[in-house]
mmCIF file of C-alpha atoms and ligand atoms in Angstrom:
data_model
loop_
_atom_site.group_PDB
_atom_site.id
_atom_site.type_symbol
_atom_site.label_atom_id
_atom_site.label_comp_id
_atom_site.label_asym_id
_atom_site.label_seq_id
_atom_site.Cartn_x
_atom_site.Cartn_y
_atom_site.Cartn_z
ATOM 1 C CA UNK A 23 -12.517 -19.219 1.283
ATOM 2 C CA UNK A 24 -14.306 -15.979 2.116
ATOM 3 C CA UNK A 25 -13.061 -12.794 0.421
ATOM 4 C CA UNK A 26 -13.936 -9.339 1.734
ATOM 5 C CA UNK A 27 -13.330 -6.009 0.010
ATOM 6 C CA UNK A 28 -12.401 -3.461 2.684
ATOM 7 C CA UNK A 29 -12.602 0.302 2.144
ATOM 8 C CA UNK A 30 -10.922 2.993 4.274
ATOM 9 C CA UNK A 31 -11.496 6.755 3.800
ATOM 10 C CA UNK A 32 -11.757 8.048 7.376
ATOM 11 C CA UNK A 33 -9.118 10.781 7.076
ATOM 12 C CA UNK A 34 -6.719 11.499 4.201
ATOM 13 C CA UNK A 35 -5.752 8.069 2.873
ATOM 14 C CA UNK A 36 -7.949 6.465 0.221
ATOM 15 C CA UNK A 37 -7.413 2.742 0.717
ATOM 16 C CA UNK A 38 -8.881 -0.595 -0.287
ATOM 17 C CA UNK A 39 -7.832 -4.207 0.244
ATOM 18 C CA UNK A 40 -8.993 -7.737 -0.462
ATOM 19 C CA UNK A 41 -8.609 -9.972 2.596
ATOM 20 C CA UNK A 42 -9.670 -13.507 3.424
ATOM 21 C CA UNK A 43 -11.273 -15.112 6.473
ATOM 22 C CA UNK A 44 -7.799 -16.505 7.281
ATOM 23 C CA UNK A 45 -6.472 -12.922 7.380
ATOM 24 C CA UNK A 46 -4.532 -13.353 4.158
ATOM 25 C CA UNK A 47 -4.051 -10.162 2.159
ATOM 26 C CA UNK A 48 -4.803 -10.697 -1.541
ATOM 27 C CA UNK A 49 -4.398 -7.052 -2.561
ATOM 28 C CA UNK A 50 -3.748 -3.758 -0.825
ATOM 29 C CA UNK A 51 -3.714 -0.202 -2.186
ATOM 30 C CA UNK A 52 -3.221 3.068 -0.286
ATOM 31 C CA UNK A 53 -3.416 6.393 -2.138
ATOM 32 C CA UNK A 54 -2.000 9.031 0.161
ATOM 33 C CA UNK A 55 -2.921 12.718 0.046
ATOM 34 C CA UNK A 56 0.035 13.860 2.188
ATOM 35 C CA UNK A 57 1.537 16.025 -0.559
ATOM 36 C CA UNK A 58 -1.737 17.936 -1.016
ATOM 37 C CA UNK A 59 -2.118 18.737 2.680
ATOM 38 C CA UNK A 60 1.581 19.523 3.205
ATOM 39 C CA UNK A 61 1.253 23.217 2.349
ATOM 40 C CA UNK A 62 -1.387 23.653 5.080
ATOM 41 C CA UNK A 63 0.578 21.754 7.765
ATOM 42 C CA UNK A 64 -2.402 19.453 8.428
ATOM 43 C CA UNK A 65 -5.401 17.772 6.830
ATOM 44 C CA UNK A 66 -7.962 20.132 5.265
ATOM 45 C CA UNK A 67 -11.277 18.220 5.499
ATOM 46 C CA UNK A 68 -12.829 19.762 2.382
ATOM 47 C CA UNK A 69 -9.758 18.929 0.285
ATOM 48 C CA UNK A 70 -9.627 15.401 1.733
ATOM 49 C CA UNK A 71 -13.204 14.526 0.764
ATOM 50 C CA UNK A 72 -12.821 15.926 -2.752
ATOM 51 C CA UNK A 73 -9.653 13.916 -3.345
ATOM 52 C CA UNK A 74 -11.279 10.761 -1.936
ATOM 53 C CA UNK A 75 -13.988 11.231 -4.577
ATOM 54 C CA UNK A 76 -11.363 11.275 -7.335
ATOM 55 C CA UNK A 77 -9.359 8.364 -5.951
ATOM 56 C CA UNK A 78 -11.909 5.914 -4.584
ATOM 57 C CA UNK A 79 -12.898 4.136 -7.809
ATOM 58 C CA UNK A 80 -9.341 3.833 -9.226
ATOM 59 C CA UNK A 81 -8.179 2.490 -5.835
ATOM 60 C CA UNK A 82 -10.948 -0.138 -5.750
ATOM 61 C CA UNK A 83 -10.231 -1.060 -9.396
ATOM 62 C CA UNK A 84 -6.552 -1.514 -8.509
ATOM 63 C CA UNK A 85 -7.169 -4.140 -5.818
ATOM 64 C CA UNK A 86 -9.104 -6.220 -8.330
ATOM 65 C CA UNK A 87 -6.511 -5.841 -11.083
ATOM 66 C CA UNK A 88 -3.646 -6.465 -8.630
ATOM 67 C CA UNK A 89 -5.168 -9.753 -7.404
ATOM 68 C CA UNK A 90 -6.867 -10.967 -10.591
ATOM 69 C CA UNK A 91 -10.017 -11.496 -8.517
ATOM 70 C CA UNK A 92 -13.316 -10.512 -10.109
ATOM 71 C CA UNK A 93 -15.787 -8.296 -8.258
ATOM 72 C CA UNK A 94 -18.435 -11.068 -8.443
ATOM 73 C CA UNK A 95 -16.097 -13.417 -6.552
ATOM 74 C CA UNK A 96 -16.056 -11.437 -3.294
ATOM 75 C CA UNK A 97 -18.359 -12.353 -0.403
ATOM 76 C CA UNK A 98 -18.870 -8.989 1.320
ATOM 77 C CA UNK A 99 -17.968 -5.303 1.259
ATOM 78 C CA UNK A 100 -16.738 -3.649 4.447
ATOM 79 C CA UNK A 101 -16.265 0.053 5.074
ATOM 80 C CA UNK A 102 -14.955 2.169 7.936
ATOM 81 C CA UNK A 103 -17.942 4.346 8.898
ATOM 82 C CA UNK A 104 -16.612 5.704 12.230
ATOM 83 C CA UNK A 105 -14.894 7.768 13.576
ATOM 84 C CA UNK A 106 -13.346 10.204 11.103
ATOM 85 C CA UNK A 107 -13.968 13.308 9.011
ATOM 86 C CA UNK A 108 -17.646 13.415 7.993
ATOM 87 C CA UNK A 109 -17.063 14.227 4.321
ATOM 88 C CA UNK A 110 -14.293 11.636 3.993
ATOM 89 C CA UNK A 111 -16.330 8.887 5.669
ATOM 90 C CA UNK A 112 -19.264 9.541 3.344
ATOM 91 C CA UNK A 113 -17.184 8.909 0.209
ATOM 92 C CA UNK A 114 -16.139 5.423 1.350
ATOM 93 C CA UNK A 115 -19.612 4.668 2.642
ATOM 94 C CA UNK A 116 -21.316 5.661 -0.627
ATOM 95 C CA UNK A 117 -18.872 3.571 -2.660
ATOM 96 C CA UNK A 118 -19.409 0.553 -0.384
ATOM 97 C CA UNK A 119 -23.187 0.829 -0.487
ATOM 98 C CA UNK A 120 -23.218 1.169 -4.289
ATOM 99 C CA UNK A 121 -21.074 -1.938 -4.669
ATOM 100 C CA UNK A 122 -23.205 -3.850 -2.155
ATOM 101 C CA UNK A 123 -26.318 -3.086 -4.207
ATOM 102 C CA UNK A 124 -24.717 -3.697 -7.609
ATOM 103 C CA UNK A 125 -23.037 -6.970 -6.591
ATOM 104 C CA UNK A 126 -25.825 -8.087 -4.205
ATOM 105 C CA UNK A 127 -23.311 -8.685 -1.396
ATOM 106 C CA UNK A 128 -23.641 -7.993 2.333
ATOM 107 C CA UNK A 129 -22.377 -4.721 3.784
ATOM 108 C CA UNK A 130 -20.209 -4.701 6.946
ATOM 109 C CA UNK A 131 -19.352 -1.715 9.163
ATOM 110 C CA UNK A 132 -15.823 -1.166 10.443
ATOM 111 C CA UNK A 133 -14.971 0.887 13.520
ATOM 112 C CA UNK A 134 -11.677 2.531 12.496
ATOM 113 C CA UNK A 135 -10.275 2.544 16.048
ATOM 114 C CA UNK A 136 -11.039 -1.141 16.574
ATOM 115 C CA UNK A 137 -9.421 -1.801 13.201
ATOM 116 C CA UNK A 138 -6.221 -0.032 14.347
ATOM 117 C CA UNK A 139 -5.995 -2.491 17.272
ATOM 118 C CA UNK A 140 -6.966 -5.461 15.075
ATOM 119 C CA UNK A 141 -3.872 -4.710 12.949
ATOM 120 C CA UNK A 142 -1.930 -6.362 15.812
ATOM 121 C CA UNK A 143 -3.787 -9.645 15.294
ATOM 122 C CA UNK A 144 -3.321 -9.556 11.513
ATOM 123 C CA UNK A 145 0.435 -9.133 11.798
ATOM 124 C CA UNK A 146 1.036 -11.559 14.673
ATOM 125 C CA UNK A 147 -1.518 -14.268 13.726
ATOM 126 C CA UNK A 148 -2.086 -14.614 17.463
ATOM 127 C CA UNK A 149 -5.307 -13.658 19.229
ATOM 128 C CA UNK A 150 -4.422 -10.836 21.656
ATOM 129 C CA UNK A 151 -7.908 -10.417 23.192
ATOM 130 C CA UNK A 152 -8.810 -9.543 25.928
ATOM 131 C CA UNK A 153 -6.218 -6.797 26.121
ATOM 132 C CA UNK A 154 -5.670 -3.138 26.795
ATOM 133 C CA UNK A 155 -5.641 -1.196 23.526
ATOM 134 C CA UNK A 156 -3.621 1.985 23.087
ATOM 135 C CA UNK A 157 -4.610 4.002 20.010
ATOM 136 C CA UNK A 158 -2.234 6.806 19.122
ATOM 137 C CA UNK A 159 -2.922 8.673 15.906
ATOM 138 C CA UNK A 160 -3.566 12.089 14.407
ATOM 139 C CA UNK A 161 -7.050 12.194 15.884
ATOM 140 C CA UNK A 162 -6.893 9.944 18.947
ATOM 141 C CA UNK A 163 -4.811 9.117 21.970
ATOM 142 C CA UNK A 164 -6.891 6.708 24.047
ATOM 143 C CA UNK A 165 -6.711 3.553 26.094
ATOM 144 C CA UNK A 166 -9.466 0.972 25.825
ATOM 145 C CA UNK A 167 -10.307 -2.276 27.553
ATOM 146 C CA UNK A 168 -10.693 -4.482 24.480
ATOM 147 C CA UNK A 169 -12.991 -7.273 25.666
ATOM 148 C CA UNK A 170 -12.806 -8.877 22.243
ATOM 149 C CA UNK A 171 -12.119 -7.623 18.726
ATOM 150 C CA UNK A 172 -15.381 -5.663 18.477
ATOM 151 C CA UNK A 173 -16.296 -4.841 22.095
ATOM 152 C CA UNK A 174 -14.250 -1.929 23.462
ATOM 153 C CA UNK A 175 -14.702 0.052 26.695
ATOM 154 C CA UNK A 176 -13.021 3.477 26.805
ATOM 155 C CA UNK A 177 -10.822 3.855 29.895
ATOM 156 C CA UNK A 178 -9.466 7.320 29.131
ATOM 157 C CA UNK A 179 -7.784 9.519 26.591
ATOM 158 C CA UNK A 180 -6.285 12.867 25.784
ATOM 159 C CA UNK A 181 -7.786 15.958 27.354
ATOM 160 C CA UNK A 182 -6.464 18.189 24.562
ATOM 161 C CA UNK A 183 -4.404 17.274 21.471
ATOM 162 C CA UNK A 184 -3.852 13.800 20.080
ATOM 163 C CA UNK A 185 -0.173 12.860 20.073
ATOM 164 C CA UNK A 186 0.036 12.709 16.246
ATOM 165 C CA UNK A 187 -1.507 16.170 16.093
ATOM 166 C CA UNK A 188 1.196 17.440 18.478
ATOM 167 C CA UNK A 189 3.888 15.942 16.192
ATOM 168 C CA UNK A 190 2.230 17.635 13.180
ATOM 169 C CA UNK A 191 1.968 21.035 14.900
ATOM 170 C CA UNK A 192 5.503 21.004 16.299
ATOM 171 C CA UNK A 193 6.806 19.996 12.864
ATOM 172 C CA UNK A 194 4.990 23.017 11.365
ATOM 173 C CA UNK A 195 6.662 25.266 13.994
ATOM 174 C CA UNK A 196 10.048 23.843 12.974
ATOM 175 C CA UNK A 197 9.343 24.171 9.214
ATOM 176 C CA UNK A 198 9.436 20.388 8.805
ATOM 177 C CA UNK A 199 7.119 18.788 6.216
ATOM 178 C CA UNK A 200 3.684 17.240 6.927
ATOM 179 C CA UNK A 201 3.002 14.647 8.266
ATOM 180 C CA UNK A 202 5.062 15.759 11.238
ATOM 181 C CA UNK A 203 5.639 12.357 12.847
ATOM 182 C CA UNK A 204 7.990 10.918 10.213
ATOM 183 C CA UNK A 205 9.726 14.330 9.702
ATOM 184 C CA UNK A 206 10.436 14.798 13.407
ATOM 185 C CA UNK A 207 11.571 11.184 13.762
ATOM 186 C CA UNK A 208 14.016 11.646 10.873
ATOM 187 C CA UNK A 209 15.645 14.834 12.115
ATOM 188 C CA UNK A 210 15.557 13.751 15.787
ATOM 189 C CA UNK A 211 18.156 11.069 15.022
ATOM 190 C CA UNK A 212 20.706 13.884 14.602
ATOM 191 C CA UNK A 213 19.695 15.709 17.800
ATOM 192 C CA UNK A 214 20.187 15.375 21.536
ATOM 193 C CA UNK A 215 16.962 14.133 23.196
ATOM 194 C CA UNK A 216 18.086 15.646 26.517
ATOM 195 C CA UNK A 217 18.998 19.094 25.164
ATOM 196 C CA UNK A 218 15.722 20.542 26.520
ATOM 197 C CA UNK A 219 13.681 19.206 29.394
ATOM 198 C CA UNK A 220 10.162 19.648 28.009
ATOM 199 C CA UNK A 221 7.207 18.808 30.341
ATOM 200 C CA UNK A 222 5.843 15.267 30.759
ATOM 201 C CA UNK A 223 2.237 16.174 31.633
ATOM 202 C CA UNK A 224 0.047 14.154 34.014
ATOM 203 C CA UNK A 225 2.681 11.550 34.903
ATOM 204 C CA UNK A 226 2.533 12.952 38.451
ATOM 205 C CA UNK A 227 -1.097 11.750 38.643
ATOM 206 C CA UNK A 228 -0.745 7.952 38.386
ATOM 207 C CA UNK A 229 -4.438 7.254 39.109
ATOM 208 C CA UNK A 230 -5.660 9.416 36.278
ATOM 209 C CA UNK A 231 -6.165 7.771 32.871
ATOM 210 C CA UNK A 232 -5.642 10.895 30.787
ATOM 211 C CA UNK A 233 -3.027 12.189 28.377
ATOM 212 C CA UNK A 234 -2.131 15.810 27.654
ATOM 213 C CA UNK A 235 0.133 17.172 24.918
ATOM 214 C CA UNK A 236 -0.816 20.848 24.663
ATOM 215 C CA UNK A 237 1.599 21.884 27.456
ATOM 216 C CA UNK A 238 4.417 20.147 25.605
ATOM 217 C CA UNK A 239 3.458 21.849 22.355
ATOM 218 C CA UNK A 240 3.363 25.240 24.099
ATOM 219 C CA UNK A 241 6.762 24.581 25.685
ATOM 220 C CA UNK A 242 8.249 24.091 22.202
ATOM 221 C CA UNK A 243 6.585 27.310 21.067
ATOM 222 C CA UNK A 244 7.998 29.212 24.074
ATOM 223 C CA UNK A 245 11.437 27.736 23.371
ATOM 224 C CA UNK A 246 11.237 29.321 19.915
ATOM 225 C CA UNK A 247 9.545 32.689 20.528
ATOM 226 C CA UNK A 248 9.509 33.167 24.297
ATOM 227 C CA UNK A 249 6.506 33.083 26.690
ATOM 228 C CA UNK A 250 3.408 35.110 25.820
ATOM 229 C CA UNK A 251 4.762 36.237 22.437
ATOM 230 C CA UNK A 252 2.522 36.121 19.361
ATOM 231 C CA UNK A 253 5.437 35.877 16.892
ATOM 232 C CA UNK A 254 5.342 33.093 14.325
ATOM 233 C CA UNK A 255 7.559 30.279 15.716
ATOM 234 C CA UNK A 256 8.285 29.040 12.168
ATOM 235 C CA UNK A 257 9.942 32.385 11.368
ATOM 236 C CA UNK A 258 12.215 32.055 14.420
ATOM 237 C CA UNK A 259 12.966 28.430 13.557
ATOM 238 C CA UNK A 260 14.007 29.473 10.048
ATOM 239 C CA UNK A 261 16.871 31.490 11.602
ATOM 240 C CA UNK A 262 18.174 28.586 13.728
ATOM 241 C CA UNK A 263 21.068 26.302 12.715
ATOM 242 C CA UNK A 264 20.088 22.701 11.752
ATOM 243 C CA UNK A 265 21.659 21.179 14.892
ATOM 244 C CA UNK A 266 19.435 23.383 17.081
ATOM 245 C CA UNK A 267 16.299 22.289 15.170
ATOM 246 C CA UNK A 268 17.415 18.662 15.579
ATOM 247 C CA UNK A 269 17.864 19.154 19.339
ATOM 248 C CA UNK A 270 14.378 20.667 19.723
ATOM 249 C CA UNK A 271 12.828 17.885 17.607
ATOM 250 C CA UNK A 272 14.658 15.146 19.543
ATOM 251 C CA UNK A 273 13.751 16.659 22.930
ATOM 252 C CA UNK A 274 10.096 17.045 21.890
ATOM 253 C CA UNK A 275 9.951 13.452 20.603
ATOM 254 C CA UNK A 276 11.537 12.141 23.811
ATOM 255 C CA UNK A 277 8.987 13.986 25.983
ATOM 256 C CA UNK A 278 6.014 12.826 23.845
ATOM 257 C CA UNK A 279 7.268 9.220 23.999
ATOM 258 C CA UNK A 280 7.833 9.449 27.769
ATOM 259 C CA UNK A 281 4.237 10.670 28.256
ATOM 260 C CA UNK A 282 2.867 7.771 26.191
ATOM 261 C CA UNK A 283 5.041 5.091 27.761
ATOM 262 C CA UNK A 284 4.773 6.465 31.320
ATOM 263 C CA UNK A 285 0.980 6.783 31.338
ATOM 264 C CA UNK A 286 0.444 3.404 29.643
ATOM 265 C CA UNK A 287 2.644 1.763 32.245
ATOM 266 C CA UNK A 288 0.688 3.433 35.069
ATOM 267 C CA UNK A 289 -2.569 2.088 33.602
ATOM 268 C CA UNK A 290 -1.164 -1.426 33.112
ATOM 269 C CA UNK A 291 0.170 -1.584 36.655
ATOM 270 C CA UNK A 292 -3.356 -0.983 37.976
ATOM 271 C CA UNK A 293 -5.118 -3.280 35.512
ATOM 272 C CA UNK A 294 -5.620 -7.024 35.802
ATOM 273 C CA UNK A 295 -4.990 -7.260 32.076
ATOM 274 C CA UNK A 296 -1.312 -7.604 31.280
ATOM 275 C CA UNK A 297 -1.516 -7.670 27.483
ATOM 276 C CA UNK A 298 -1.185 -4.469 25.471
ATOM 277 C CA UNK A 299 -2.042 -3.898 21.799
ATOM 278 C CA UNK A 300 -0.958 -0.675 20.129
ATOM 279 C CA UNK A 301 -2.207 0.837 16.892
ATOM 280 C CA UNK A 302 -2.445 4.157 15.048
ATOM 281 C CA UNK A 303 -0.022 6.252 13.005
ATOM 282 C CA UNK A 304 2.127 7.465 15.909
ATOM 283 C CA UNK A 305 2.825 3.810 16.840
ATOM 284 C CA UNK A 306 5.113 3.784 13.795
ATOM 285 C CA UNK A 307 7.524 6.005 15.746
ATOM 286 C CA UNK A 308 10.862 4.214 16.195
ATOM 287 C CA UNK A 309 11.791 5.811 19.520
ATOM 288 C CA UNK A 310 8.320 4.997 20.899
ATOM 289 C CA UNK A 311 8.601 1.384 19.730
ATOM 290 C CA UNK A 312 12.000 1.035 21.425
ATOM 291 C CA UNK A 313 10.890 2.549 24.724
ATOM 292 C CA UNK A 314 7.506 0.792 24.988
ATOM 293 C CA UNK A 315 9.055 -2.594 24.119
ATOM 294 C CA UNK A 316 11.713 -2.085 26.788
ATOM 295 C CA UNK A 317 9.114 -1.072 29.416
ATOM 296 C CA UNK A 318 6.781 -3.982 28.623
ATOM 297 C CA UNK A 319 9.640 -6.487 28.662
ATOM 298 C CA UNK A 320 10.946 -5.168 31.990
ATOM 299 C CA UNK A 321 7.510 -5.613 33.576
ATOM 300 C CA UNK A 322 6.893 -8.979 31.853
ATOM 301 C CA UNK A 323 3.756 -7.674 30.082
ATOM 302 C CA UNK A 324 2.821 -9.014 26.651
ATOM 303 C CA UNK A 325 3.072 -6.497 23.840
ATOM 304 C CA UNK A 326 1.506 -6.566 20.374
ATOM 305 C CA UNK A 327 2.432 -3.713 18.072
ATOM 306 C CA UNK A 328 1.630 -3.697 14.373
ATOM 307 C CA UNK A 329 4.429 -3.180 11.822
ATOM 308 C CA UNK A 330 4.763 0.501 10.813
ATOM 309 C CA UNK A 331 2.868 0.089 7.498
ATOM 310 C CA UNK A 332 -0.148 -1.262 9.409
ATOM 311 C CA UNK A 333 0.029 1.545 12.019
ATOM 312 C CA UNK A 334 -0.770 4.400 9.636
ATOM 313 C CA UNK A 335 -4.178 4.302 7.952
ATOM 314 C CA UNK A 336 -4.654 1.355 5.582
ATOM 315 C CA UNK A 337 -7.419 -0.996 4.478
ATOM 316 C CA UNK A 338 -5.716 -4.252 5.544
ATOM 317 C CA UNK A 339 -6.729 -3.577 9.140
ATOM 318 C CA UNK A 340 -10.305 -3.602 7.816
ATOM 319 C CA UNK A 341 -9.898 -7.409 7.977
ATOM 320 C CA UNK A 342 -11.605 -6.949 11.350
ATOM 321 C CA UNK A 343 -14.735 -7.265 9.170
ATOM 322 C CA UNK A 344 -14.041 -11.028 9.096
ATOM 323 C CA UNK A 345 -15.130 -11.177 12.756
ATOM 324 C CA UNK A 346 -18.474 -9.559 11.895
ATOM 325 C CA UNK A 347 -18.891 -11.701 8.775
ATOM 326 C CA UNK A 348 -18.518 -14.874 10.855
ATOM 327 C CA UNK A 349 -21.213 -13.654 13.262
ATOM 328 C CA UNK A 350 -23.536 -12.540 10.428
ATOM 329 C CA UNK A 351 -23.384 -8.927 11.622
ATOM 330 C CA UNK A 352 -24.432 -7.213 8.396
ATOM 331 C CA UNK A 353 -25.768 -3.688 7.845
ATOM 332 C CA UNK A 354 -28.705 -2.354 5.878
ATOM 333 C CA UNK A 355 -28.346 0.394 3.282
ATOM 334 C CA UNK A 356 -29.451 2.812 6.024
ATOM 335 C CA UNK A 357 -25.921 2.552 7.485
ATOM 336 C CA UNK A 358 -24.731 6.042 8.415
ATOM 337 C CA UNK A 359 -21.349 7.696 8.982
ATOM 338 C CA UNK A 360 -20.467 8.611 12.586
ATOM 339 C CA UNK A 361 -17.637 11.171 12.757
ATOM 340 C CA UNK A 362 -17.348 11.024 16.564
ATOM 341 C CA UNK A 363 -16.282 8.198 18.863
ATOM 342 C CA UNK A 364 -19.095 5.988 20.123
ATOM 343 C CA UNK A 365 -18.468 4.996 23.717
HETATM 344 O O1 KG4 B 418 -3.517 6.553 12.081
HETATM 345 P P1 KG4 B 418 -3.153 7.664 11.171
HETATM 346 O O2 KG4 B 418 -2.545 7.316 9.835
HETATM 347 O O3 KG4 B 418 -4.412 8.572 10.875
HETATM 348 C C1 KG4 B 418 -5.338 8.875 11.859
HETATM 349 O O4 KG4 B 418 -6.263 8.033 12.089
HETATM 350 O O5 KG4 B 418 -5.154 9.958 12.468
HETATM 351 O O6 KG4 B 418 -2.171 8.640 11.972
HETATM 352 C C2 KG4 B 418 -1.620 9.775 11.397
HETATM 353 C C3 KG4 B 418 -0.774 10.474 12.443
HETATM 354 C C4 KG4 B 418 -0.190 11.804 11.974
HETATM 355 O O7 KG4 B 418 -0.443 12.774 12.963
HETATM 356 C C5 KG4 B 418 1.303 11.508 11.848
HETATM 357 O O8 KG4 B 418 2.137 12.634 12.097
HETATM 358 C C6 KG4 B 418 1.481 10.431 12.889
HETATM 359 O O9 KG4 B 418 0.336 9.641 12.812
HETATM 360 N N1 KG4 B 418 2.681 9.611 12.595
HETATM 361 C C7 KG4 B 418 3.758 9.571 13.402
HETATM 362 C C8 KG4 B 418 4.721 8.762 12.744
HETATM 363 N N2 KG4 B 418 4.182 8.330 11.559
HETATM 364 C C9 KG4 B 418 2.923 8.867 11.491
HETATM 365 N N3 KG4 B 418 3.989 10.148 14.591
HETATM 366 C C10 KG4 B 418 5.196 9.947 15.153
HETATM 367 N N4 KG4 B 418 6.186 9.206 14.574
HETATM 368 C C11 KG4 B 418 5.992 8.597 13.381
HETATM 369 N N5 KG4 B 418 6.958 7.874 12.815
HETATM 370 ZN ZN1 ZN B 419 -6.240 6.047 11.876
#
């Protein structure tokens, strides 16, 4: 049995896991920083990297104590080194390199976006490749042709905000806590998703593989303060009754989900590939899961979507490192962090 220690610090979760070559999870720890970033309504990169520094060693220690496995017993150390926040990536990378040297074990690089898609394979125990891969998170909203687990070709993505970012910003306008996705989902249950007809951008351009969420975000802002006004929407929202906030949240969520489902369907209709894998934090959204499952079923396309706990950032999805381990794709200590997406 091969055991790999996986480390994830791309954004604001400090996570580590011990996984096997059979994709068994021996230990899994995620230390979230949500509470710290809540007061700013989004992740503050400088805060994130400092907190990673404090949390990384206790988190790694915990996976060993949780599993009873000794550090000397592992076969490799894998770390997400792209894409992500530069300072955050560097904390995980430094920890992984230090352990690789101290334990004399090979070092493996993880592409965080590929790992989000690989979460589908871990949870289903079925090989979904080749497939189309939809990644919807706080930093990304993109569709890839996933040739295999580690060879991705970018087909298109958002031209402005990522969908998770739109959820976070709209939540801030409505005085709902960070992260915005879960807060909006919770309050939307009590609202009417058809109360406001917010825009579904770019669905009128079926040949274009692009997403856009800034128009939707602006529409929510205008709903609160009126067009062209510089007033703080959160101040207006504070005066509104709870049922009105719920209606705005539900209508926003419905529009965001319609954009995601509508555009994905347009891409799938034109593609020869009829299998879709979805990963990333926003894929945890219940309304999205309902609507995408319904659309895929109706069109007889095959859908893989990770369970919600594997959609948001975690180190279990770092089990993608198994694929590189089997091919002997190891890195030297020169391995760098790459904040941007490599196409
Ligand atoms: O994948 P992730 O944990 O981190 C990134 O790589 O960005 O995604 C975090 C994003 C946040 O923007 C959060 O608001 C969003 O995913 N998110 C959700 C839900 N849960 C998390 N968005 C909509 N509905 C949810 N239930
Ligand atoms: Zn992520």
